[in-house]
Coordinates of C-alpha atoms in Angstrom, one line a residue:
Chain A
A58 CA 98.6 195.1 162.2
Q59 CA 100.5 192.1 161.1
S60 CA 99.3 189.6 158.5
V61 CA 100.6 186.7 156.5
T62 CA 99.8 185.6 153.0
Q63 CA 100.6 182.2 151.7
L64 CA 100.4 182.0 147.9
G65 CA 99.0 178.7 146.7
S66 CA 96.6 176.7 148.8
H67 CA 98.0 173.6 147.1
V68 CA 101.4 172.8 145.8
S69 CA 102.2 169.5 144.0
V70 CA 105.7 168.3 143.4
S71 CA 107.3 165.0 142.3
E72 CA 109.4 163.1 144.8
G73 CA 112.9 164.3 144.6
A74 CA 112.0 167.7 143.2
L75 CA 112.5 171.1 144.8
V76 CA 109.9 172.2 147.3
L77 CA 109.1 176.0 147.4
L78 CA 106.3 177.3 149.6
R79 CA 105.7 181.0 149.6
C80 CA 105.0 183.3 152.5
N81 CA 104.8 187.1 152.6
Y82 CA 104.2 189.0 155.7
S83 CA 103.1 192.5 156.7
S84 CA 104.4 194.0 159.9
S85 CA 105.0 197.4 161.3
V86 CA 108.0 196.3 163.4
P87 CA 110.7 193.7 162.8
P88 CA 108.8 190.4 163.0
Y89 CA 109.5 187.0 164.3
L90 CA 108.5 184.4 161.6
F91 CA 107.7 180.8 161.9
W92 CA 106.9 177.8 159.7
Y93 CA 104.8 175.0 161.2
V94 CA 103.8 171.7 159.7
Q95 CA 100.6 169.8 160.3
Y96 CA 100.4 166.1 159.4
P97 CA 96.9 164.6 158.9
N98 CA 94.9 164.5 162.1
Q99 CA 97.8 165.9 164.2
G100 CA 98.7 169.1 165.9
L101 CA 101.2 171.6 164.5
Q102 CA 104.9 171.1 164.8
L103 CA 107.6 173.8 164.4
L104 CA 109.8 173.4 161.4
L105 CA 111.9 176.6 161.9
K106 CA 111.8 180.1 163.1
Y107 CA 113.4 183.5 162.3
T108 CA 114.2 185.7 165.3
S109 CA 116.5 188.4 163.8
A110 CA 119.7 186.4 163.9
A111 CA 120.8 184.8 160.6
T112 CA 118.5 185.5 157.7
L113 CA 118.9 181.9 156.3
V114 CA 117.3 179.6 158.9
K115 CA 117.7 175.8 158.8
G116 CA 115.0 173.7 160.3
I117 CA 114.1 170.0 160.8
N118 CA 113.7 167.4 158.0
G119 CA 115.9 169.3 155.6
F120 CA 113.8 172.4 155.3
E121 CA 115.1 176.0 155.3
A122 CA 113.8 179.5 154.9
E123 CA 115.3 182.8 154.0
F124 CA 114.1 186.1 155.5
K125 CA 114.1 188.9 152.9
K126 CA 113.2 192.2 154.5
S127 CA 113.1 194.0 151.1
E128 CA 110.6 191.6 149.8
T129 CA 108.8 191.0 153.1
S130 CA 109.1 187.3 152.4
F131 CA 110.0 184.1 154.3
H132 CA 109.7 181.4 151.7
L133 CA 110.2 177.7 152.8
T134 CA 112.4 175.4 150.6
K135 CA 113.6 171.9 150.6
P136 CA 116.0 170.6 147.8
S137 CA 114.4 167.2 147.4
A138 CA 110.9 166.3 148.4
H139 CA 110.1 163.0 150.1
M140 CA 106.7 161.3 150.2
S141 CA 106.7 161.9 154.0
D142 CA 106.7 165.7 153.4
A143 CA 103.1 165.6 152.3
A144 CA 101.3 167.8 154.9
E145 CA 99.8 171.2 155.5
Y146 CA 102.4 174.0 156.1
F147 CA 101.6 177.2 157.9
C148 CA 103.6 180.4 158.0
A149 CA 103.1 182.6 161.1
V150 CA 104.2 186.0 162.3
S151 CA 104.5 187.7 165.6
E152 CA 105.3 191.4 166.0
G153 CA 108.4 191.2 168.2
D154 CA 107.8 191.8 171.8
S155 CA 104.8 194.1 171.2
S156 CA 102.5 191.2 170.8
Y157 CA 102.0 187.8 172.3
K158 CA 99.9 186.6 169.3
L159 CA 100.9 184.4 166.5
I160 CA 99.1 185.3 163.3
F161 CA 98.9 182.3 160.9
G162 CA 98.6 182.3 157.1
S163 CA 95.9 180.2 155.5
G164 CA 98.2 177.2 154.9
T165 CA 99.6 175.4 151.9
R166 CA 98.9 171.7 151.3
L167 CA 102.0 170.0 149.9
L168 CA 101.3 167.0 147.7
V169 CA 104.2 164.8 146.7
R170 CA 103.8 162.6 143.6
P171 CA 105.7 159.3 143.4
Chain B
D176 CA 104.9 161.4 178.3
T177 CA 102.9 163.6 175.8
A178 CA 103.9 167.2 176.0
V179 CA 100.5 168.8 175.4
S180 CA 97.5 166.6 175.7
Q181 CA 93.8 167.3 175.0
T182 CA 90.7 165.4 175.9
P183 CA 88.5 164.3 174.2
K184 CA 90.0 163.8 170.7
Y185 CA 86.5 163.7 169.2
L186 CA 83.4 165.3 170.4
V187 CA 80.0 165.0 168.7
T188 CA 77.0 166.7 170.2
Q189 CA 73.7 168.4 169.5
M190 CA 73.0 172.1 169.1
G191 CA 72.3 173.8 172.4
N192 CA 74.4 171.5 174.5
D193 CA 77.2 172.5 176.8
K194 CA 80.6 170.8 176.5
S195 CA 84.1 171.1 177.8
I196 CA 87.6 170.4 176.4
K197 CA 90.5 169.8 178.7
C198 CA 94.2 170.6 178.0
E199 CA 97.2 169.7 180.0
Q200 CA 100.9 170.4 179.4
N201 CA 103.8 168.8 181.2
L202 CA 106.5 171.1 179.8
G203 CA 106.6 173.5 182.7
H204 CA 105.5 176.4 180.5
D205 CA 103.9 179.5 181.8
T206 CA 101.7 180.4 178.8
M207 CA 98.9 178.4 177.2
Y208 CA 96.6 179.1 174.3
W209 CA 93.4 178.0 172.6
Y210 CA 93.1 178.1 168.8
K211 CA 90.2 177.3 166.5
Q212 CA 90.9 175.7 163.1
D213 CA 87.9 175.9 160.7
S214 CA 87.0 173.6 157.9
K215 CA 89.4 175.5 155.5
K216 CA 92.3 174.9 157.9
F217 CA 92.4 178.5 158.9
L218 CA 93.9 178.9 162.4
K219 CA 92.9 181.7 164.7
I220 CA 93.8 182.4 168.3
M221 CA 90.9 182.5 170.8
F222 CA 92.5 182.9 174.2
S223 CA 95.8 182.9 176.0
Y224 CA 96.7 182.6 179.7
N225 CA 100.0 183.4 181.4
N226 CA 100.4 182.0 184.9
K227 CA 96.7 181.5 185.1
E228 CA 95.9 185.1 184.1
L229 CA 94.0 185.8 180.9
I230 CA 96.1 187.9 178.5
I231 CA 94.5 187.4 175.1
N232 CA 90.8 187.3 174.6
E233 CA 89.9 187.7 170.9
T234 CA 86.5 188.5 169.6
V235 CA 85.0 185.2 170.7
P236 CA 81.3 184.8 171.7
N237 CA 80.6 184.9 175.5
R238 CA 79.5 181.3 175.1
F239 CA 83.2 180.3 175.2
S240 CA 84.7 180.5 178.6
P241 CA 88.3 179.4 179.3
K242 CA 89.5 178.4 182.7
S243 CA 93.0 177.8 184.0
P244 CA 93.0 176.1 187.4
D245 CA 96.8 176.1 187.4
K246 CA 99.7 176.8 185.0
A247 CA 99.6 173.2 183.5
H248 CA 95.9 173.2 182.7
L249 CA 93.7 175.2 180.4
N250 CA 90.1 174.1 179.8
L251 CA 87.6 175.4 177.4
H252 CA 83.9 175.4 178.2
I253 CA 81.3 176.1 175.5
N254 CA 77.7 176.8 176.3
S255 CA 74.7 176.6 173.9
L256 CA 76.7 175.0 171.1
E257 CA 75.9 176.2 167.6
L258 CA 76.5 174.6 164.2
G259 CA 79.2 177.2 163.5
D260 CA 81.2 176.0 166.5
S261 CA 82.1 172.8 164.6
A262 CA 85.9 172.9 164.1
V263 CA 89.1 171.5 165.4
Y264 CA 90.3 173.2 168.7
F265 CA 93.9 173.2 169.5
C266 CA 95.6 173.8 172.8
A267 CA 99.2 175.1 172.8
S268 CA 101.8 176.2 175.3
S269 CA 105.0 178.2 175.3
P270 CA 107.7 178.9 177.9
S271 CA 106.6 182.5 178.3
T272 CA 104.8 185.3 176.5
S273 CA 107.9 186.3 174.6
S274 CA 107.0 186.4 170.9
Y275 CA 110.1 184.5 169.7
N276 CA 109.1 181.4 171.6
E277 CA 108.0 178.3 169.8
Q278 CA 104.5 177.2 170.7
F279 CA 103.9 173.5 171.3
F280 CA 100.5 172.2 170.1
G281 CA 98.3 169.4 171.3
P282 CA 96.8 166.9 168.9
G283 CA 93.5 168.8 168.7
T284 CA 89.8 168.1 169.5
R285 CA 87.5 167.7 166.6
L286 CA 84.1 169.1 167.6
T287 CA 81.1 168.3 165.5
V288 CA 77.8 170.0 166.3
L289 CA 74.7 168.4 164.8

């Protein structure tokens, strides 16, 4: 069964600093991987997804993530944090076409200091 | 022209009551979902419908009954509400059941059971 682990329930960075949010997955088949962002009191919005094309995926708002099969990782990065990036970030996995379900990680709250 | 809408946004009720949450999507999608987000922000799928047919039914108490009158609507009825039902409930939709599809989320319904 697939699962997702997000290391760090809270990550704090200074404005302008690198953002790195970690996600490791477990899957018995090649996975599809997603990063969603949730702003306060809102629903989730897709940042980017990996569906077995390029391993480096670019998303909205300057975020990108790299799929590393050998490390079973899909970490999210952004070169320079903005105050508006403060939100909850969720990594999710689905097991290719064998499953309709998205399995979410526990989320990482990103705090951006002025 | 909200893509996925939910009503109500907030729901405060007493233990033992019965309540419903409504969801509508205007994206023309075939597949809809209900998720529960607990107080620790953990997101878990509850149900999924494809073309009005139930395809995912996780281990959810029988007190929860989804209904899909048509492809654009998915409602959630909860009987005999309990304190542990307090959570944010999100509706989502996707074009089909294909696992690489992005899911589009509604703004959520915050249910508080007193």
